[in-house]
Short mmCIF file of C-alpha atoms and ligand atoms in Angstrom, two decimals:
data_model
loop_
_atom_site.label_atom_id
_atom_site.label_comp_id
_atom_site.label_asym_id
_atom_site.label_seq_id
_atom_site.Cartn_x
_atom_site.Cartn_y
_atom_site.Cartn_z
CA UNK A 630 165.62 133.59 106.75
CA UNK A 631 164.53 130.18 106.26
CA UNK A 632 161.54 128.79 108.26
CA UNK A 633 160.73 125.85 109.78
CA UNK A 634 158.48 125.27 107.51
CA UNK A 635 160.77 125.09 104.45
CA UNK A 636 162.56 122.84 106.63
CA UNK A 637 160.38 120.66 106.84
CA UNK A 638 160.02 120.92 103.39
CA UNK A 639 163.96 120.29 102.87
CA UNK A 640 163.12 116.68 105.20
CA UNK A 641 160.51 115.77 102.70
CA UNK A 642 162.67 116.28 100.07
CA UNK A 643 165.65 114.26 101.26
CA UNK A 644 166.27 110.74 100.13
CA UNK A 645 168.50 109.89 102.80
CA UNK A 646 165.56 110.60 105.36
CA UNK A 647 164.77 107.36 105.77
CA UNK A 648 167.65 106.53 107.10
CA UNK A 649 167.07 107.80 110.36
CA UNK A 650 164.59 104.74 110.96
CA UNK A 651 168.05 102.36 111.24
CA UNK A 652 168.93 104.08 114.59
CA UNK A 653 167.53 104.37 117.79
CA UNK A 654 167.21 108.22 118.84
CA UNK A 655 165.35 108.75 122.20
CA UNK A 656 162.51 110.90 122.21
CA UNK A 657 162.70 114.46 123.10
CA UNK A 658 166.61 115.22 121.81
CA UNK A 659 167.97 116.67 119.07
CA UNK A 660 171.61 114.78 118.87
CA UNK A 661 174.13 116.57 117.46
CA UNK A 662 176.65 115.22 118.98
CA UNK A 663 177.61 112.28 116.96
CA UNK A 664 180.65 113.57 116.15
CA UNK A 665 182.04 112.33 119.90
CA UNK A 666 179.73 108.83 120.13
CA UNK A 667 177.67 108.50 117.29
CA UNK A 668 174.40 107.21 117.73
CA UNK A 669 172.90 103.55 117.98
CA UNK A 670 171.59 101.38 115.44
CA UNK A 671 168.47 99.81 116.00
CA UNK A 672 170.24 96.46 115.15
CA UNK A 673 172.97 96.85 117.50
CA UNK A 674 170.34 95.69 120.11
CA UNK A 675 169.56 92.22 118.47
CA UNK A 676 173.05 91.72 117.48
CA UNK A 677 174.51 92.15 120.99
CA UNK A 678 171.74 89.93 122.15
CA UNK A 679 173.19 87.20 119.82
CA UNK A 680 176.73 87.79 120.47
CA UNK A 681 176.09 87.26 124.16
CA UNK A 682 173.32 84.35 124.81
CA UNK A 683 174.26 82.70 121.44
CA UNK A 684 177.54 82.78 120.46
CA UNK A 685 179.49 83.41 124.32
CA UNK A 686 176.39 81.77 126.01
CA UNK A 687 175.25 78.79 124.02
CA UNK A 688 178.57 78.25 121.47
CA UNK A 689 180.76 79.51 124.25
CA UNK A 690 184.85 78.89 122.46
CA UNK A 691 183.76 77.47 119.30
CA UNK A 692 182.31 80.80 118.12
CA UNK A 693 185.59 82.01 117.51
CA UNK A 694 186.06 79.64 114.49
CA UNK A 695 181.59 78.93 114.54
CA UNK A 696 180.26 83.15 114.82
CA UNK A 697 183.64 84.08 112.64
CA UNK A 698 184.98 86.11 115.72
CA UNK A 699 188.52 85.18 114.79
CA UNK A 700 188.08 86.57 111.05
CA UNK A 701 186.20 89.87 112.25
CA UNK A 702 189.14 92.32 112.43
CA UNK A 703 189.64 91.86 108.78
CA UNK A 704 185.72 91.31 108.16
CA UNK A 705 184.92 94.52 109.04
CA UNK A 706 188.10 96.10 107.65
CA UNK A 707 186.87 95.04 104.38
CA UNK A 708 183.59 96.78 104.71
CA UNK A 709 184.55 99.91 106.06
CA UNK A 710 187.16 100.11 103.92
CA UNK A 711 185.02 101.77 100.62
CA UNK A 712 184.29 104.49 102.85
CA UNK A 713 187.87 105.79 103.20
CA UNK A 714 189.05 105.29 99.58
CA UNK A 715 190.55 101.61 100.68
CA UNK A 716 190.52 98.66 99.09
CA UNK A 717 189.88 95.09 100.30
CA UNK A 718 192.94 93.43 102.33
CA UNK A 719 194.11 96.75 103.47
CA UNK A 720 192.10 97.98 106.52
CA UNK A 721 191.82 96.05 110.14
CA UNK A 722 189.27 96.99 112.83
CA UNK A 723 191.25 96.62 116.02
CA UNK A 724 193.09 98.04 119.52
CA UNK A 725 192.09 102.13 119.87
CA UNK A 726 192.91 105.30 117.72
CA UNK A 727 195.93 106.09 120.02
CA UNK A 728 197.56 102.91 119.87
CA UNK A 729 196.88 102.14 116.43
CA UNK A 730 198.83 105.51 115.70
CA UNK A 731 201.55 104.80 118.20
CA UNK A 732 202.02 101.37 115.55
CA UNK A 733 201.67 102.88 112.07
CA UNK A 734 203.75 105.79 113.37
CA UNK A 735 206.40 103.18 114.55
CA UNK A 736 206.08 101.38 111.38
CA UNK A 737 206.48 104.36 108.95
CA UNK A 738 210.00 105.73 111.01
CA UNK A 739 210.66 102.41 110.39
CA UNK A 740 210.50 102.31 107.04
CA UNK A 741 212.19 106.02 106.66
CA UNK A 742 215.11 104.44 109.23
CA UNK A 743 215.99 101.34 106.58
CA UNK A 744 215.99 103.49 103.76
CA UNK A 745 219.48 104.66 103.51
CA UNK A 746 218.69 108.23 101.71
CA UNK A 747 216.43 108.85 104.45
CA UNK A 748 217.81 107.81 107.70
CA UNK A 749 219.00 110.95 108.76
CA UNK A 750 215.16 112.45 108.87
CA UNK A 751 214.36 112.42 112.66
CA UNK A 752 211.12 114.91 112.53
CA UNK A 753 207.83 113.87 112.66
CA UNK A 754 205.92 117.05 111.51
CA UNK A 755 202.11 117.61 112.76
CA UNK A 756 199.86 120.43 113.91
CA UNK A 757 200.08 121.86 117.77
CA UNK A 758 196.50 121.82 117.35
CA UNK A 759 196.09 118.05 116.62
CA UNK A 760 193.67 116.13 119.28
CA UNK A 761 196.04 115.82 122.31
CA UNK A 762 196.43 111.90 121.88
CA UNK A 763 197.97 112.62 118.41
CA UNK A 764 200.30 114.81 119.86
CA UNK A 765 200.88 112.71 123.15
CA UNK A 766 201.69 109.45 121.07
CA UNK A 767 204.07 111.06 119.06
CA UNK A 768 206.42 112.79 121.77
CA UNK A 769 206.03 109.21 123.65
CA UNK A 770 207.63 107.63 120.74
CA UNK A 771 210.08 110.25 119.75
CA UNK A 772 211.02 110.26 123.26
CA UNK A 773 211.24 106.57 123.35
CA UNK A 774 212.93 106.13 120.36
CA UNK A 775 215.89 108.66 121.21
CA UNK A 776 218.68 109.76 118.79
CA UNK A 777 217.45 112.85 118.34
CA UNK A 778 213.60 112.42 117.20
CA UNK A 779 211.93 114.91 118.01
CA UNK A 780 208.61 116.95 116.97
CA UNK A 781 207.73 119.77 114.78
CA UNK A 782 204.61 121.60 116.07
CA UNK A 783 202.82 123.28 113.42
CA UNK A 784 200.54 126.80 114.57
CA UNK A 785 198.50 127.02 111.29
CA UNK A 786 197.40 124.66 108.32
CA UNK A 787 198.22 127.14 105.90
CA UNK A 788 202.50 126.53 107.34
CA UNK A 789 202.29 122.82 107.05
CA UNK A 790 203.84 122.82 103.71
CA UNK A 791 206.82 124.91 104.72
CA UNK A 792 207.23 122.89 107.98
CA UNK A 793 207.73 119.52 105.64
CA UNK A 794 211.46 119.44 104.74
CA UNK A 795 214.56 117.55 104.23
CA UNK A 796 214.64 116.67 108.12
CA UNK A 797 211.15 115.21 108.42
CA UNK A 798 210.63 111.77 108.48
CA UNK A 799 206.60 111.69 108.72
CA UNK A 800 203.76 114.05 108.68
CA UNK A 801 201.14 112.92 110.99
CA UNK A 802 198.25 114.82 110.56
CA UNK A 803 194.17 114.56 111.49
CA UNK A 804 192.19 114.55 108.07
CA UNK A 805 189.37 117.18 109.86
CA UNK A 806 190.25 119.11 113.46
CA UNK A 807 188.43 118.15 115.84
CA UNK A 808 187.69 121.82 117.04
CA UNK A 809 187.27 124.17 114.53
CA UNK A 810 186.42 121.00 111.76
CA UNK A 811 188.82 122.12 108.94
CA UNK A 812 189.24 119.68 106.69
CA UNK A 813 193.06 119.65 105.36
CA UNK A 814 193.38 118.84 101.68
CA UNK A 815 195.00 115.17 102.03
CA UNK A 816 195.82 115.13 98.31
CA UNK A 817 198.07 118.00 98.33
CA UNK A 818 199.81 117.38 101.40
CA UNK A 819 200.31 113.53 100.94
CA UNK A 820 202.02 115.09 97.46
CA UNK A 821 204.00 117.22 99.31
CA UNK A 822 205.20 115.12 101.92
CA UNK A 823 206.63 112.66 99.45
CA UNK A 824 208.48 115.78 97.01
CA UNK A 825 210.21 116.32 100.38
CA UNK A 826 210.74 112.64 100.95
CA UNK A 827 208.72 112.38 103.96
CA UNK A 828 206.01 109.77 104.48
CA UNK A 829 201.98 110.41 105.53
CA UNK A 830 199.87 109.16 108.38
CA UNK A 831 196.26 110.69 108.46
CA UNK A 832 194.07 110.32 111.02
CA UNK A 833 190.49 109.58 109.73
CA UNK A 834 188.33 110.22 113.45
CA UNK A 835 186.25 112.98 112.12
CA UNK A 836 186.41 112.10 108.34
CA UNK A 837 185.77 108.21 107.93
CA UNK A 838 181.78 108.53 107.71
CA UNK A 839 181.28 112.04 107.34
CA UNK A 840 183.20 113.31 104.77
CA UNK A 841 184.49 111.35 101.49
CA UNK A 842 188.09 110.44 101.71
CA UNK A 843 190.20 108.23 99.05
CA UNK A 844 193.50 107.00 100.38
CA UNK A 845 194.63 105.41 97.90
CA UNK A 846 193.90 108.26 95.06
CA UNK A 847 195.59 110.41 97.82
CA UNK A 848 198.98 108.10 97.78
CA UNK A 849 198.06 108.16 101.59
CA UNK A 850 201.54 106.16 103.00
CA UNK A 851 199.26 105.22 106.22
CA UNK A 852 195.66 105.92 108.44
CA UNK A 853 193.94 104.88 111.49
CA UNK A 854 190.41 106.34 112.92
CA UNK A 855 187.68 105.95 115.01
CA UNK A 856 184.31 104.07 114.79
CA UNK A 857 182.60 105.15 117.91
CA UNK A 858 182.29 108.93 116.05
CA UNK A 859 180.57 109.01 112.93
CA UNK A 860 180.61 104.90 112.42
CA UNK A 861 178.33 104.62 114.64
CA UNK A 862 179.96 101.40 116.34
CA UNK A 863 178.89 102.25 120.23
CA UNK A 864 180.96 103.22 123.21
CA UNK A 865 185.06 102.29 123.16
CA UNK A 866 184.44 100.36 119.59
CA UNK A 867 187.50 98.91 118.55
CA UNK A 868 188.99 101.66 115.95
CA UNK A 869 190.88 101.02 112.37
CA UNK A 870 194.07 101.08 110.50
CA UNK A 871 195.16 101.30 107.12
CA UNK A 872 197.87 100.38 105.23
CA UNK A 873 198.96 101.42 101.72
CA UNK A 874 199.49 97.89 99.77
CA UNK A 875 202.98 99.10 98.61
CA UNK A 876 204.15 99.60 102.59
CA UNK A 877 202.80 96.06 103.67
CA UNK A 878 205.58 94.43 102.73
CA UNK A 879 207.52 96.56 104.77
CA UNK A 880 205.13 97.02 108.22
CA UNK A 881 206.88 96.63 110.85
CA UNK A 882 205.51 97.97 114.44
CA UNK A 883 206.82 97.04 117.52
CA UNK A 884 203.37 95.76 119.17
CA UNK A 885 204.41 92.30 117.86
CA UNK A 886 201.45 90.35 119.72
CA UNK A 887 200.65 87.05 118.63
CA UNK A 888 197.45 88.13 116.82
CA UNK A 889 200.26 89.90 114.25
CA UNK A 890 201.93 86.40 113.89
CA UNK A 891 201.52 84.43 110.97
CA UNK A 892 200.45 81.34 112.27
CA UNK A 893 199.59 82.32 115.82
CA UNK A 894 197.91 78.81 116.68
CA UNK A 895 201.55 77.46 115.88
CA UNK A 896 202.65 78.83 119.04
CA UNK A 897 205.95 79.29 118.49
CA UNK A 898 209.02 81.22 120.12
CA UNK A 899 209.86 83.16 117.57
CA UNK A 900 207.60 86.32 115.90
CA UNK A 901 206.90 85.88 112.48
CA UNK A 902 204.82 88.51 111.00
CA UNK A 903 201.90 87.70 109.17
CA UNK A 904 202.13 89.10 105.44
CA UNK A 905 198.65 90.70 105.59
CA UNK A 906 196.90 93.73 106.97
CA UNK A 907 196.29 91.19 110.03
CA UNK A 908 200.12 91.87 111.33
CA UNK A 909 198.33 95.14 112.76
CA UNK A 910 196.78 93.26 115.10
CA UNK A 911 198.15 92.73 118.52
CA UNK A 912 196.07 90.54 120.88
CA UNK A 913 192.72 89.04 122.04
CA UNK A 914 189.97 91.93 120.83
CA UNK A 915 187.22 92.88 122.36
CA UNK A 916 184.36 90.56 120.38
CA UNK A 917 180.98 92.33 121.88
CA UNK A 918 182.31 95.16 121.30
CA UNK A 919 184.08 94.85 117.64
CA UNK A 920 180.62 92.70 116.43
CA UNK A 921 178.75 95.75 116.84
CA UNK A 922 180.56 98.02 114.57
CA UNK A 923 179.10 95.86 112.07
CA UNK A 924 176.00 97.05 112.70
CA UNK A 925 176.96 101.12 111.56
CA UNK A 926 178.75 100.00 108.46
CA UNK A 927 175.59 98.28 107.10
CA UNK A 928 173.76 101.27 107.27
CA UNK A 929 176.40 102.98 105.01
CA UNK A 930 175.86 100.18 102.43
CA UNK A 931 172.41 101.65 101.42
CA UNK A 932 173.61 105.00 100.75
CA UNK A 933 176.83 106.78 99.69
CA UNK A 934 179.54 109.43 100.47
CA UNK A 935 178.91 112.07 98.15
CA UNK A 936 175.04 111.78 98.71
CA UNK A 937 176.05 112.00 102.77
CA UNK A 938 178.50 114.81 102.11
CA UNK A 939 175.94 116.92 99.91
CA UNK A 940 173.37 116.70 103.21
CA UNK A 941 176.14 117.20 105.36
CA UNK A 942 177.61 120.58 103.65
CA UNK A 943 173.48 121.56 103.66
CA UNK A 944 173.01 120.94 107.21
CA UNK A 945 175.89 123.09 108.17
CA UNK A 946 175.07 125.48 106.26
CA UNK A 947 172.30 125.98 107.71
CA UNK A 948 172.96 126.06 111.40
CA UNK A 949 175.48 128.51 110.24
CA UNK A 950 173.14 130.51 108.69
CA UNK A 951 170.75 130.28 111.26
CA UNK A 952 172.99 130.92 113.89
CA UNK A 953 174.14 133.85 112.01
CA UNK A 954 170.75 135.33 112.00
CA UNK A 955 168.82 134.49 115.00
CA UNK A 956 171.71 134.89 117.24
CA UNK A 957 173.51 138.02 116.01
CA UNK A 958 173.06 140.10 119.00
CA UNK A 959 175.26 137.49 120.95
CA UNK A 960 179.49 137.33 121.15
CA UNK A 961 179.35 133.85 119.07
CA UNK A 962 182.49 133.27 116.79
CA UNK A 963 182.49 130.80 113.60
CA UNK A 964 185.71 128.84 114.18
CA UNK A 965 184.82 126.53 111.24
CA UNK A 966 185.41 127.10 107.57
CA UNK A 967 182.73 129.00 105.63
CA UNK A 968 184.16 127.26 102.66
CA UNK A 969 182.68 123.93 101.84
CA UNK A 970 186.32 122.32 100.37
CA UNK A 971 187.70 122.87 103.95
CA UNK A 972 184.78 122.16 106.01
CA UNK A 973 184.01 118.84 107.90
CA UNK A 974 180.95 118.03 109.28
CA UNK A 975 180.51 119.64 112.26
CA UNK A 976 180.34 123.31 112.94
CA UNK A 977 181.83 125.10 115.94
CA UNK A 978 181.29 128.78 117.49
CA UNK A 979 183.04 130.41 120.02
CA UNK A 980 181.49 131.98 122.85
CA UNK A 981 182.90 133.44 126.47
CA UNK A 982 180.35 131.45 128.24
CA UNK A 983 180.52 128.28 126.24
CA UNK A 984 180.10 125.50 128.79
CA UNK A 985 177.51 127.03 130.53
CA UNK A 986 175.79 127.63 127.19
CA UNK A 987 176.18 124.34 126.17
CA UNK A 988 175.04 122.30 129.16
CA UNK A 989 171.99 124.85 129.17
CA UNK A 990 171.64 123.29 125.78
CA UNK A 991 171.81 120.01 126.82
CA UNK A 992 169.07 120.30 129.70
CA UNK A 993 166.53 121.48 127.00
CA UNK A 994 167.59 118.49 125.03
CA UNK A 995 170.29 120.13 122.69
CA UNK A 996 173.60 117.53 122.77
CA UNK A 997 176.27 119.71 121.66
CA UNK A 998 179.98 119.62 123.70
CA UNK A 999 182.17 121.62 124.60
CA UNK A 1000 185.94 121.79 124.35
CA UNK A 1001 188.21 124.44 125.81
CA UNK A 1002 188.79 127.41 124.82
CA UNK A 1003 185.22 128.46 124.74
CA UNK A 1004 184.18 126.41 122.05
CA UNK A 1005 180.25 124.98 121.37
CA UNK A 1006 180.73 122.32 118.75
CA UNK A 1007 178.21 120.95 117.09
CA UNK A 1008 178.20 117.24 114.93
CA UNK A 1009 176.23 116.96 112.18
CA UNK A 1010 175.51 113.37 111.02
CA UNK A 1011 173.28 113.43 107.60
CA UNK A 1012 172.39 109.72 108.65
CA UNK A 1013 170.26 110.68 111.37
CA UNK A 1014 170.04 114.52 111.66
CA UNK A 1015 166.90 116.32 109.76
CA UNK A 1016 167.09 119.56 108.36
CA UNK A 1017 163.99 120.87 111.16
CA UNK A 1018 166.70 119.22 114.29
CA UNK A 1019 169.11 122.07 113.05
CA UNK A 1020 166.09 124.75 113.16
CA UNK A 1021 164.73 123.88 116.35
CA UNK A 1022 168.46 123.26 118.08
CA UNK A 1023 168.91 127.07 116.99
CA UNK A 1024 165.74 128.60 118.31
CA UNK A 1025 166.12 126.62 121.51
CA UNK A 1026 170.23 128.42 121.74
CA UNK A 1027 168.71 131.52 120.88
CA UNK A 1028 166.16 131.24 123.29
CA UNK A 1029 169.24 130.56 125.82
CA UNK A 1030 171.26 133.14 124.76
CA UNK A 1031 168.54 136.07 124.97
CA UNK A 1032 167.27 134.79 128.28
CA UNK A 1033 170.73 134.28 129.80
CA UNK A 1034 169.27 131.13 130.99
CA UNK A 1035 172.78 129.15 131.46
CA UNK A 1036 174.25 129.01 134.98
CA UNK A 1037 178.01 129.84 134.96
CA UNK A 1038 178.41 128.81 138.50
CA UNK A 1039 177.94 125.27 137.58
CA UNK A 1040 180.59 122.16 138.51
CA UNK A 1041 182.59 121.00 135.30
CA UNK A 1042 181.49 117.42 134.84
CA UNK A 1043 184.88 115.24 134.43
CA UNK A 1044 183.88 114.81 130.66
CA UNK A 1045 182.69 117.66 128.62
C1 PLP E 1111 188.46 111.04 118.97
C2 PLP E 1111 189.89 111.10 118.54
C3 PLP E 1111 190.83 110.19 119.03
C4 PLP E 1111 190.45 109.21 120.10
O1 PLP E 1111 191.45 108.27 120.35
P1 PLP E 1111 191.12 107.04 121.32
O2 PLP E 1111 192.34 106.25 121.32
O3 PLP E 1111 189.92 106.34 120.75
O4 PLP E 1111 190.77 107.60 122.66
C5 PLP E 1111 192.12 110.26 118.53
N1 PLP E 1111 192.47 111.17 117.60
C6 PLP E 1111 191.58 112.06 117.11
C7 PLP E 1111 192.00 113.03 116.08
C8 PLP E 1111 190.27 112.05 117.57
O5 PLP E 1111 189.39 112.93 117.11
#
């Protein structure tokens, strides 16, 4: 079994170490919960101090054309964009995962209703164990739309293929579950998709940041995310959306809000779209908020995606391992791929007393969550997590477990 002290060893060794100096952790807490809200950067202090005494208190309206606040959307589209295989132009920071699907969903039955060989196709194909707001955005909108749209709930990964065919207009699926944290193989699927004449929107919430991803190698058709999760962009930040440059032409959503317009200062009656990614923009955004997500893409730009995925895949490995060993009297269940080519970066077990186990965790300064049924899952961001965090988290749960020490009378808190 391996000890703490070749842990330690493994944190000496690291490269990316030092990257855990660009965010603020507090003392006392192993976080391994970034998955959910990722941690802060240390210069997410100073910069909201500037957004709000400078550029709201001192430069008040100019900033929006002064600080750049106008521009930011597309800003910080550009920079986040390497991480998901995107290129410049393509990728804007704005409104929240849900309603950024509820638009590129909109916009790719769009595209499938004007094509005349495919305006028949009223299924939108995705997986009944999506993250309920997929799933909830998509029956709105079918049910909104009418005429017989409708959706295809998929049990397992392995019968998405077999699910995409002649009737489906898009496949809507999430790049890594946010349960079990199988990662689906976009590549493939995206291929698929189109052989059947169907089009692709992935959503990125537990990949952009923790796992590589390449849209545009992928022929990805369209993709939203998170940056509150493993962006690191603070509470609510403003998430993304992506485009593929051959559909932009072609983007139409219905949330045709002035921001979308191509001249918005024009103020005119009529909606004109704007030609660029900015037409996925709706209104007013919220500025403190969106400046800070500037603040976790920098710390990306010192390192890269393969070197974060290799510390990733090593981390989880380990807590599985560890798990494994120092816990194998107890009824835990890995619900997340052994296999590194379908494996996020978090790692989830099963156990019949998982939210008592987990806020037993917390208490000794273990962040984990828990989401029904029975599931402990555990983030694992290589920016900030050391290799001796994943050791000590599992002594401190195996402590737990053999001592029983979790109270299963306790209240649910409304968030879990
Ligand atoms: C976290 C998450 C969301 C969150 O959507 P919000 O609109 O930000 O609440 C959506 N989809 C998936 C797959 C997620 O993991």
């Amino acid at each position: 079994m391996t000890t703490r002290e070749e842990c330690l060893e493994l944190d000496r060794n690291d490269a990316l170490a030092g990257l855990r100096d660009d965010f603020s952790l507090p003392p006392g807490v192993i976080y391994l919960d970034g998955n959910s809200l990722g941690a802060r950067p240390r210069a997410a202090l100073q910069r909201a101090r500037e957004v709000v005494e400078q550029e709201w208190g001192t430069d008040l309206i100019r900033s929006w054309n002064k600080a750049g606040w106008f521009e930011l959307p597309l800003v910080l589209g550009d920079k986040l964009a390497p991480l998901i295989g995107a290129g410049p132009g393509e990728v804007a920071v704005t409104d929240t995962t849900s309603i950024n699907l509820f638009k590129v969903l909109a916009a790719a039955i769009h595209l499938q209703a004007s094509n005349p060989e495919r305006a028949g196709r009223r299924v939108i194909v995705t997986e009944r164990a999506n993250f309920p707001t997929d799933v909830y955005i998509a029956q709105g909108l079918a049910q909104w739309l009418g005429q017989g749209y409708a959706l295809r709930l998929v049990d397992r990964p392995e019968d998405l293929e077999a699910a995409i065919d002649a009737d489906v207009a898009v496949v809507m699926l999430t790049h890594v579950n946010y349960r079990t944290g199988r990662l689906l193989d976009m590549s493939a699927l995206t291929r698929h998709a189109h052989a059947q004449g169907a089009l692709t929107v992935w959503d990125l919430a537990h990949s952009a940041g923790a796992v590589p991803v390449d849209l545009n190698a992928s022929s990805a058709d369209f993709a939203v995310g998170c940056t509150y999760k493993y962006l690191n962009g603070g509470p609510g930040a403003p998430a993304f959306l992506w485009v593929a440059p051959r559909h932009l032409d072609g983007f139409q959503h219905p949330l045709t809000g002035w921001w979308g317009h191509a001249n918005p200062f024009a103020m005119q009656p009529e909606f004109i779209p704007c030609t660029t990614i900015r037409s996925g923009l709706c209104g007013t955004q919220p500025t403190v908020s969106l400046s800070l997500v500037e603040c976790g893409l920098d710390v990306f730009a010192k390192t890269d995606m393969a070197a974060l995925r290799r510390k990733s895949l090593a981390l989880t490995d380990l807590f599985i391992e560890l798990v494994e060993q120092r816990c194998a009297a107890h009824p835990l269940e890995l619900v997340t791929p052994r296999e590194h080519a379908v494996r996020g970066s978090q790692v989830s077990f099963t156990h019949p007393h998982g939210y008592a186990v987990v806020q037993a965790l917390i208490d000794k300064g273990v962040i984990g969550d828990y989401r029904e049924p029975q599931i402990m899952r555990f983030g694992f961001t290589p920016l900030y997590i050391r290799f001796v965090d994943v050791y000590d988290a599992v002594e401190i749960l195996a402590r737990i477990l053999d001592q029983r020490d979790y109270d299963l009378e306790r209240a649910r808190d409304a968030v879990t």
